[in-house]
Short mmCIF file of C-alpha atoms and ligand atoms in Angstrom, two decimals:
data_model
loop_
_atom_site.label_atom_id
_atom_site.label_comp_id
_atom_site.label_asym_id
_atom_site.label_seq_id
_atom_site.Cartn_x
_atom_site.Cartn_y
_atom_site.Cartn_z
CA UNK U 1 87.31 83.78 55.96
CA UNK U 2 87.51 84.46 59.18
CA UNK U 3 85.25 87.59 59.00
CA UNK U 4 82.36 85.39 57.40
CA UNK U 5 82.69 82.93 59.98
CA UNK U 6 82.12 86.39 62.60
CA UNK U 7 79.32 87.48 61.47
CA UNK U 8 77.35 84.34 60.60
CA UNK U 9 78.44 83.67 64.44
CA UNK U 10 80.11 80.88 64.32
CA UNK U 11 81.05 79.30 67.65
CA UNK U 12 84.70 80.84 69.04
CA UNK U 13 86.28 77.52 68.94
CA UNK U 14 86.10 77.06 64.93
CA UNK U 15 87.46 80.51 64.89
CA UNK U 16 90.32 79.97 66.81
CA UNK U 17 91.44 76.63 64.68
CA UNK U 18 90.73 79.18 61.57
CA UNK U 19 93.30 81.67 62.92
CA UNK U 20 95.68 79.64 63.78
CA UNK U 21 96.32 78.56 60.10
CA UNK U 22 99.18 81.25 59.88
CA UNK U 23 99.85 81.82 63.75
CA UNK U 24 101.48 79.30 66.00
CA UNK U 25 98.74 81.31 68.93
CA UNK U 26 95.34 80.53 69.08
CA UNK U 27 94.73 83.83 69.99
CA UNK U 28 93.60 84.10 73.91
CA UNK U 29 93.89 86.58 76.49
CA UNK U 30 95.92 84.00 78.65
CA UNK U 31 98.05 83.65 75.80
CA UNK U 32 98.50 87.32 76.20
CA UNK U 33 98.56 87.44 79.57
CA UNK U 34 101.79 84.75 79.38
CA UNK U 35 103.28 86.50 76.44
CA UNK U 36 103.50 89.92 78.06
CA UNK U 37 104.56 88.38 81.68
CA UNK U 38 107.57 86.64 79.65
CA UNK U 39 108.09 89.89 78.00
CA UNK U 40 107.90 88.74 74.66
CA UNK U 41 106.69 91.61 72.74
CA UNK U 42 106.56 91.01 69.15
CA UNK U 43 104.11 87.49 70.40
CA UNK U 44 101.82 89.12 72.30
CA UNK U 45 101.28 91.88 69.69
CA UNK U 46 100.21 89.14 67.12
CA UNK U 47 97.87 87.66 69.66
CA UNK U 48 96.46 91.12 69.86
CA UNK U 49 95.82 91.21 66.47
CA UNK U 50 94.35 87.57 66.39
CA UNK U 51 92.31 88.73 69.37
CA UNK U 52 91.00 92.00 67.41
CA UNK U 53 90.07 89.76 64.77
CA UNK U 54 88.23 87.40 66.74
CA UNK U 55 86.52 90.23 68.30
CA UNK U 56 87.31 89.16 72.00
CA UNK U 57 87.86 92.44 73.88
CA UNK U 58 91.18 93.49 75.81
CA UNK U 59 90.89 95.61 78.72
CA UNK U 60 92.61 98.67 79.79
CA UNK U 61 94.83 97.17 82.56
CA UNK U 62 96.54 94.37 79.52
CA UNK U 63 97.01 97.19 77.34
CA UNK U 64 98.78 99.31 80.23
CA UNK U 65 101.07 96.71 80.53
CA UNK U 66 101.64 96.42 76.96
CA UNK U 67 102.33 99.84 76.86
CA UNK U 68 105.05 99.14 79.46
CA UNK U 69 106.15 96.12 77.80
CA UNK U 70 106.98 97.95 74.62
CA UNK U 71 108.75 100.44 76.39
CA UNK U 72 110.75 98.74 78.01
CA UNK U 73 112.11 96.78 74.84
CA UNK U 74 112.34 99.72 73.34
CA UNK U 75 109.88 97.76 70.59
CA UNK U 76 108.94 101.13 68.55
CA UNK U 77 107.05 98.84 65.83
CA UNK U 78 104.91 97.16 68.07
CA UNK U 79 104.48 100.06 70.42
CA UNK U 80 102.72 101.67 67.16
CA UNK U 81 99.86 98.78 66.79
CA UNK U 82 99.71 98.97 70.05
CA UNK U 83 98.73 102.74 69.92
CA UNK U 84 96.52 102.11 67.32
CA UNK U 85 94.47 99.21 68.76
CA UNK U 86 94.14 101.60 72.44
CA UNK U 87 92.18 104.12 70.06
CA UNK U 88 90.44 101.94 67.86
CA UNK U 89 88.59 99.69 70.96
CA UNK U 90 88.91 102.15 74.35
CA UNK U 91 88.10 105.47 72.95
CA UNK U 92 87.40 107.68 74.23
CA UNK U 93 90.72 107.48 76.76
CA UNK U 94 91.47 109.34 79.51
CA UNK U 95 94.28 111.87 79.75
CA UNK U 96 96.00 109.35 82.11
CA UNK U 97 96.10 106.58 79.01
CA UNK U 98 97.34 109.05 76.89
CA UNK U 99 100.38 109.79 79.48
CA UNK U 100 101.06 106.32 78.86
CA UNK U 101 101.14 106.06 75.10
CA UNK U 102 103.23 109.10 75.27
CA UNK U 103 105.65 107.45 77.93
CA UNK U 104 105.64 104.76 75.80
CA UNK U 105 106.70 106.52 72.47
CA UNK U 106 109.27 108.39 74.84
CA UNK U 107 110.61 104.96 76.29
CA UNK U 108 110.91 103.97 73.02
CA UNK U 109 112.93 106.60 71.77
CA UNK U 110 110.65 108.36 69.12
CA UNK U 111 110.55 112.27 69.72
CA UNK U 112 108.30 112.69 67.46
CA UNK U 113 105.37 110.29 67.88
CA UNK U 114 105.62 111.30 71.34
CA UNK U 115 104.79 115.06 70.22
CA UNK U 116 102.11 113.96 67.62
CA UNK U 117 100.54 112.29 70.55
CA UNK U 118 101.19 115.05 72.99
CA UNK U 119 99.61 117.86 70.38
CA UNK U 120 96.86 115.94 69.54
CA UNK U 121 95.81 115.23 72.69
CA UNK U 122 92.09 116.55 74.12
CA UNK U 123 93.59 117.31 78.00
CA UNK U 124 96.56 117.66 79.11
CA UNK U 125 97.92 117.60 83.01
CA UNK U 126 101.42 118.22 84.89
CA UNK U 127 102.19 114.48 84.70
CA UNK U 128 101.90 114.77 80.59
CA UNK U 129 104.05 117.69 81.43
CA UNK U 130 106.24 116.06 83.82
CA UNK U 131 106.88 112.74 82.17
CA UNK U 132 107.97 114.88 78.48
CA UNK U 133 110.42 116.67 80.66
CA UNK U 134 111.91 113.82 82.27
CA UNK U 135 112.12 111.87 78.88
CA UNK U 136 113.40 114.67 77.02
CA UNK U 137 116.11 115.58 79.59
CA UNK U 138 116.90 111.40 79.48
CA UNK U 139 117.18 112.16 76.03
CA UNK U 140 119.63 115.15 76.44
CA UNK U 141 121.79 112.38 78.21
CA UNK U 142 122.25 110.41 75.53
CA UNK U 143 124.04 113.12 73.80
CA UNK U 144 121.32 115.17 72.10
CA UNK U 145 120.73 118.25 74.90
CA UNK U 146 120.29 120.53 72.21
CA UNK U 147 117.23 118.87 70.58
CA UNK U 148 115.62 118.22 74.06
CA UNK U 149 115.66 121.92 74.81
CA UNK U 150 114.50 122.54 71.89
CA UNK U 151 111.21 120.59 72.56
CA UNK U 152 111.26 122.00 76.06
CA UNK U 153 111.57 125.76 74.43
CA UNK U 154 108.71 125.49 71.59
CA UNK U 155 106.61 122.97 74.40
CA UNK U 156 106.14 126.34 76.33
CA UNK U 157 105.71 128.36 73.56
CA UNK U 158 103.78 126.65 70.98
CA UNK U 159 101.71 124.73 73.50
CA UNK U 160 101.24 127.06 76.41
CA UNK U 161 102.57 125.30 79.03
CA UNK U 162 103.85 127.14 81.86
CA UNK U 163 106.14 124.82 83.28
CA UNK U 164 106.90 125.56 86.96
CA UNK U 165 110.43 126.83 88.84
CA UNK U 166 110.36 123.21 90.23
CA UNK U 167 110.31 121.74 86.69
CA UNK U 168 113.10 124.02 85.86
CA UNK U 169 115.14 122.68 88.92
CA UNK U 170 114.65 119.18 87.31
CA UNK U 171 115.98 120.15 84.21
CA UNK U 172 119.05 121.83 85.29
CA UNK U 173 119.89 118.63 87.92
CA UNK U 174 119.39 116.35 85.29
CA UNK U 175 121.46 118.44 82.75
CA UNK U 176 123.93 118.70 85.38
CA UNK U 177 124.54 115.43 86.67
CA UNK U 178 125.72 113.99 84.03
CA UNK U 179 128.56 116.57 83.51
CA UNK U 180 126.81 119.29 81.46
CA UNK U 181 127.39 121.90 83.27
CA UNK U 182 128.07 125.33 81.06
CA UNK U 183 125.22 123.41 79.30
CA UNK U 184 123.07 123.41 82.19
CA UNK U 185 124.27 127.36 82.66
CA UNK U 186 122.99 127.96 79.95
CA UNK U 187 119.91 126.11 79.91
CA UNK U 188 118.79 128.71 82.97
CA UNK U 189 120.08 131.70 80.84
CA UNK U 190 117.13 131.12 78.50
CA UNK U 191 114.83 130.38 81.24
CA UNK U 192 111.47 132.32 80.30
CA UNK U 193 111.33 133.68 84.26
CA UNK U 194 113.78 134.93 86.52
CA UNK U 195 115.76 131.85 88.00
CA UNK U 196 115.23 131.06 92.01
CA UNK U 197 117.84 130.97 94.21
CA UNK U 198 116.80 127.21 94.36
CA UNK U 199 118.25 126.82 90.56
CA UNK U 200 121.73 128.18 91.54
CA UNK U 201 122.19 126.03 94.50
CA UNK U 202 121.00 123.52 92.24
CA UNK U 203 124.16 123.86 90.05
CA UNK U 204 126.31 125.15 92.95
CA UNK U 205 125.97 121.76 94.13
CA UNK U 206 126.54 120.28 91.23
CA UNK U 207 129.65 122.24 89.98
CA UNK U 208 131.08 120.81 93.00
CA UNK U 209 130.25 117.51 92.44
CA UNK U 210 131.82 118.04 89.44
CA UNK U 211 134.98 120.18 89.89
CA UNK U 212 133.84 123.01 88.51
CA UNK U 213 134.79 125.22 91.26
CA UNK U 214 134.78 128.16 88.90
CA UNK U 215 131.07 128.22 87.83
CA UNK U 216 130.44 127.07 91.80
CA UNK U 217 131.46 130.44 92.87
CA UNK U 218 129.43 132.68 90.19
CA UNK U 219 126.33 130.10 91.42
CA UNK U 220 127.29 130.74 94.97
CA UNK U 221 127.43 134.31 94.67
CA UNK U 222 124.16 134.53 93.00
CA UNK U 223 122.40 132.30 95.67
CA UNK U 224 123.87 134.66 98.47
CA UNK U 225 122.24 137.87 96.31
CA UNK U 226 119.03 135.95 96.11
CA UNK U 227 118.61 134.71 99.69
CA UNK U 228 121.64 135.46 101.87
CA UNK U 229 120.02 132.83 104.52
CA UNK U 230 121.26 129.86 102.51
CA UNK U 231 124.81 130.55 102.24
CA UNK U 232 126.84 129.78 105.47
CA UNK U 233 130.68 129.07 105.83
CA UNK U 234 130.23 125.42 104.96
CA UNK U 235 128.55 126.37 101.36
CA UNK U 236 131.15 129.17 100.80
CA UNK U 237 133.73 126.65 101.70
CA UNK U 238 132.45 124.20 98.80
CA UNK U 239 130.49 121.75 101.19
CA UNK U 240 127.06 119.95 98.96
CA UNK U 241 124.93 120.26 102.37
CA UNK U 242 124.33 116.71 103.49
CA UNK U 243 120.53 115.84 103.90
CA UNK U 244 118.80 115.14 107.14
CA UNK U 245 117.90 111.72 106.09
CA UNK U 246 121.49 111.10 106.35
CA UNK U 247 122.19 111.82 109.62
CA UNK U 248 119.29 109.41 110.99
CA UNK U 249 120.08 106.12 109.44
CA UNK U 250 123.56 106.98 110.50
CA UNK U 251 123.66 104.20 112.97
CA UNK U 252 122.77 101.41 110.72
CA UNK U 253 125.84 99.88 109.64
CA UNK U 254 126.71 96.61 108.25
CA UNK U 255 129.80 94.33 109.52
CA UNK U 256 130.93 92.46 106.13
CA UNK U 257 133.91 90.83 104.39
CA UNK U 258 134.48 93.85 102.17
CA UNK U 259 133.92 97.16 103.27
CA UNK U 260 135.38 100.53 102.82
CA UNK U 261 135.40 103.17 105.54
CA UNK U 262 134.84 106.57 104.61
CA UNK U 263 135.64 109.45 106.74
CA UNK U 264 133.39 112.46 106.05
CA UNK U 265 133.38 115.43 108.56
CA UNK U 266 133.86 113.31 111.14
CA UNK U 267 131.01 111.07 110.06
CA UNK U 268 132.10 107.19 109.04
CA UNK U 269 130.37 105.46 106.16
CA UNK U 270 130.77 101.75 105.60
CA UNK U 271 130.66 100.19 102.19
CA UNK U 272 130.30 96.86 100.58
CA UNK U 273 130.20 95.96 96.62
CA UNK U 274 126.98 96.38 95.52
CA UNK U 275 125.29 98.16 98.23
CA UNK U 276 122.52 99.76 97.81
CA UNK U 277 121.78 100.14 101.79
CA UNK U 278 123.19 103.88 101.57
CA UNK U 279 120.68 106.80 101.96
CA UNK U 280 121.87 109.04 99.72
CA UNK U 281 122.18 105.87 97.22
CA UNK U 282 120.08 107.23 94.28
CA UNK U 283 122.56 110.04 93.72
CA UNK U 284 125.69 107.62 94.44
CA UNK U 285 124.43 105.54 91.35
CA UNK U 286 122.97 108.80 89.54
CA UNK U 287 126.58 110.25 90.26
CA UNK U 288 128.66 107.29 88.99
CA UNK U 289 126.22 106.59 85.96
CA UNK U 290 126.65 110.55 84.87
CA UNK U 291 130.60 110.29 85.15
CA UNK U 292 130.50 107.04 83.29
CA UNK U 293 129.30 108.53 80.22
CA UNK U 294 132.00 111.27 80.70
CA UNK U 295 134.47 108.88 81.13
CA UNK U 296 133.69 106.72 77.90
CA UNK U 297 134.48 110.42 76.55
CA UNK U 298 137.89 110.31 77.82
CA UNK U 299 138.65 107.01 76.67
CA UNK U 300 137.46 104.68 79.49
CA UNK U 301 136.92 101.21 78.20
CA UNK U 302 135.47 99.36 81.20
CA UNK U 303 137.22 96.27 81.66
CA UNK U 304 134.60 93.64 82.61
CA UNK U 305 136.53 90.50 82.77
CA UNK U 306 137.27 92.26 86.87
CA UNK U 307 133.23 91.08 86.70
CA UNK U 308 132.86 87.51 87.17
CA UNK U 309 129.00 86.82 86.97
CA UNK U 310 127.56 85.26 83.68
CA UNK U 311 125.65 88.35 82.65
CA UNK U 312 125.41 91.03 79.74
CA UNK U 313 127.99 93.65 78.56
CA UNK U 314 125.64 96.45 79.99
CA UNK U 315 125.14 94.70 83.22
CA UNK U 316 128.76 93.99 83.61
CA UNK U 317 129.50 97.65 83.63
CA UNK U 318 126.65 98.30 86.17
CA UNK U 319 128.17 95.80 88.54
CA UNK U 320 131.97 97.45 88.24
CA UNK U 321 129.86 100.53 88.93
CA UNK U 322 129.04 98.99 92.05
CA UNK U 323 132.16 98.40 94.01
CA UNK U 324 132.66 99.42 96.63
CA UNK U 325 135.87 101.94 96.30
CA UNK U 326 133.32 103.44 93.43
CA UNK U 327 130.38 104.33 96.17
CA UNK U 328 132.79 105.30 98.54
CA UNK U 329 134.19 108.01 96.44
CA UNK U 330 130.83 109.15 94.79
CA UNK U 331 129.69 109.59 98.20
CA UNK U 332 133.11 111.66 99.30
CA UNK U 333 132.13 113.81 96.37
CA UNK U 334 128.82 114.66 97.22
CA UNK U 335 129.64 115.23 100.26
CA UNK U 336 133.36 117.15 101.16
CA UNK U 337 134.42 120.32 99.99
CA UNK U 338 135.09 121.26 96.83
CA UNK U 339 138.86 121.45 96.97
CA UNK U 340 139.43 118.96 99.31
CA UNK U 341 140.78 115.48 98.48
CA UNK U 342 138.73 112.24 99.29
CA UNK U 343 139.78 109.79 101.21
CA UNK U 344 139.29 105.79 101.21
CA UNK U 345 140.15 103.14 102.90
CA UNK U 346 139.60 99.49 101.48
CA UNK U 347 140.37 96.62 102.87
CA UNK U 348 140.99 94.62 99.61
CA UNK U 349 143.20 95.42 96.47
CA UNK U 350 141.76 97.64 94.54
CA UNK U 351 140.55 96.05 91.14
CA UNK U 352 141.90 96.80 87.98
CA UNK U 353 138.60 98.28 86.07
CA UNK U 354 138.47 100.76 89.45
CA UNK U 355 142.01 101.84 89.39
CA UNK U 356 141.29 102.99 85.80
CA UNK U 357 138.32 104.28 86.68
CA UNK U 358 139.95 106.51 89.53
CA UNK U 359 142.51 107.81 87.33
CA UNK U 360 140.05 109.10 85.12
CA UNK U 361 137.70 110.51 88.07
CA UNK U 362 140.21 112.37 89.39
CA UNK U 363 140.79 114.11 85.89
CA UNK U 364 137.05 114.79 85.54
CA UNK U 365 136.57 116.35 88.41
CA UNK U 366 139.72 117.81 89.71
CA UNK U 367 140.26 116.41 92.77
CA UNK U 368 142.82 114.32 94.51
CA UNK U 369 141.41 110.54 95.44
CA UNK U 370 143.49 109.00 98.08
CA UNK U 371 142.54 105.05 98.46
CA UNK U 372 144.73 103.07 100.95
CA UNK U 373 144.30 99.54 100.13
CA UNK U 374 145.28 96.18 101.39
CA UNK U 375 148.76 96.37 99.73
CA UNK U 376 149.06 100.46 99.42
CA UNK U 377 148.23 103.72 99.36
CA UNK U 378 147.13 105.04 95.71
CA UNK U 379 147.32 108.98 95.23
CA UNK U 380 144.90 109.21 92.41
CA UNK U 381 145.65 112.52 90.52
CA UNK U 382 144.93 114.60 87.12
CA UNK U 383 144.79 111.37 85.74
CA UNK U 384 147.51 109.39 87.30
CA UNK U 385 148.40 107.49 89.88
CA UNK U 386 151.71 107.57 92.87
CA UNK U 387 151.96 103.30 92.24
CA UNK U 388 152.71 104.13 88.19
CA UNK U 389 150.17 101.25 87.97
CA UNK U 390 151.89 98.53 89.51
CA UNK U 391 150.99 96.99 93.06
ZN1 ZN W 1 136.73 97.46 91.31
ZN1 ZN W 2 147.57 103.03 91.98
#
């Protein structure tokens, strides 16, 4: 019906009424435009479809964003006729649309549509390179490292892509921070080239992080072979070198209810829940996030009724991430020695979900967590506490 009413060009307004027999849309790009800003998915993919079959054309920047819609809800069905409809009506695309259907097919979880897309595609450039990687190492993290190095193996074999020694760095940090280390050691094993002193410091650092003082050495030793000039008494002594960008926003600090002093060489780092004020704050959160996942492993149930806001399970867990004892210890890992214990100061009681957490912490990465809060001190160690979990 509505295809005879197209071609004997009827006016768009009887259309419309036609399509909307079966649709609650009339099938508009505002409606679209509304749909996708509400983030409902599944809607605005029907109006694309009513909108293909009135013949009204969608440009590239709507379809970007639908892209990003679908990937963000994870929405692998729609993603698909959205796919389809980018090929059918903007062909030919550029290289840069088809690094977003691929990021979308990543986002939503789908290996292999992602690949299709990725073999099949006329040109190819390091951000088609780069965003595979980062997907397929995101991947890795949710349990399935094997399969992602897989890809990565036959994506520089079958395809010819040379990926370069700062792609390889990626890899191993983002193998490593969540815990993976002998993983991540062995990741650079297979490396096709021989591995930069850059990729052992890489996992130096992170070993430490992560109480792995063993595997710190060996990567240690092997930076010192490989360029002597980065190894100093601090590095041999287990210290993650602190970054310059550290040192100059030093001065800005914040004077707030709750707050947790951190002493670090000398240097003084002030904390409140939530903050995301810190310099260093993508690896605090990238820190705590990777040890979460180890410490479901080891049993960790996190105990969200310590979070009082009216919000979901997963962002419950991202706030208990946030407090402040939590930040102040990620940041005492990235930054003391490797041996050494960490030491915080609070000046409330330390919630439930975080005592917990500590315990745990200081099993994963072998180190002793002292917290002195209002009550007490708490020797966090190998899994227990001093209190015996009462204070
Ligand atoms: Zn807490
Ligand atoms: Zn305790």
């Amino acid at each position: 019906m509505v295809g005879s009413h197209l071609s004997s060009n009827a006016n768009p307004d009887g259309v419309s009424a036609e399509a909307s027999n079966d649709s609650p849309y009339r099938g508009t790009l505002e409606e679209l435009d509304s749909l996708c800003v509400e983030g409902k998915v599944k809607e605005a993919v029907e109006v694309l479809n009513l909108l293909e079959k009135l013949r009204i054309p969608v440009d590239l920047p709507r379809y970007l964003l639908l892209m990003r819609q679908c990937g963000e809800t994870k929405s692998l069905t729609e993603a698909k006729i959205v796919h389809r409809h980018a090929i059918q009506h903007l062909s030919p695309l550029k290289v840069s649309s088809y690094n977003k259907i691929l990021e979308m097919y990543l986002e939503c979880g789908s290996v292999d549509d992602a690949l299709s897309i990725f073999n099949n595609m006329p040109e190819r450039n390091l951000t088609t390179w780069d965003t595979m990687i980062t997907h397929l190492a995101k991947n890795g993290m949710l349990g399935d490292i094997d399969e992602g190095m897989l890809h990565f193996e036959s994506m520089s074999k079958d395809y010819g892509i040379v990926p370069s020694m700062a792609h390889f760095v990626r890899v191993v940090d983002m193998i490593g921070s969540i815990g993976h280390l002998d993983e991540a050691f062995e990741f650079i094993e297979k490396m096709p080239m021989e591995p930069s002193a850059d990729i052992w410091e890489t996992l130096m650092n992170l070993c430490r992080v992560h109480g792995n003082t063993g595997l710190g050495d060996r990567c240690a030793e092997l930076v010192e072979q490989l360029d002597p000039s980065r190894v100093n008494d601090q590095s041999k002594a287990g210290l993650v070198p602190p970054k310059a960008s550290d040192l100059t926003k030093e001065g800005e600090k914040k004077k707030l209810a709750s707050k947790n002093l951190l002493e670090v060489r000398s240097r003084v780092h002030e904390y409140r829940a939530g903050d995301t004020s810190h310099p260093e704050n993508d690896k605090i959160y990238a820190l705590l996030r990777g040890l979460k996942a180890q410490m479901k492993e080891a049993g960790y149930i996190p105990e969200t009724k310590f979070v009082l806001h009216d919000i979901d399970q997963e962002g419950k867990e991202e706030a208990l991430l946030a407090h402040s004892e939590r930040l102040a210890v990620a940041y005492g890992l990235l930054s003391s020695s490797a041996r050494s214990p960490i030491r915080v100061i609070k000046n409330l009681r330390v919630c439930g979900d975080c005592h917990t957490a500590l315990k745990i912490i200081s099993k994963l990465v072998g180190r002793e967590l002292i917290i002195r809060d209002a009550k007490r001190f708490h020797h966090f160690k190998d899994g227990l506490c001093s209190c015996r979990d009462y204070w």
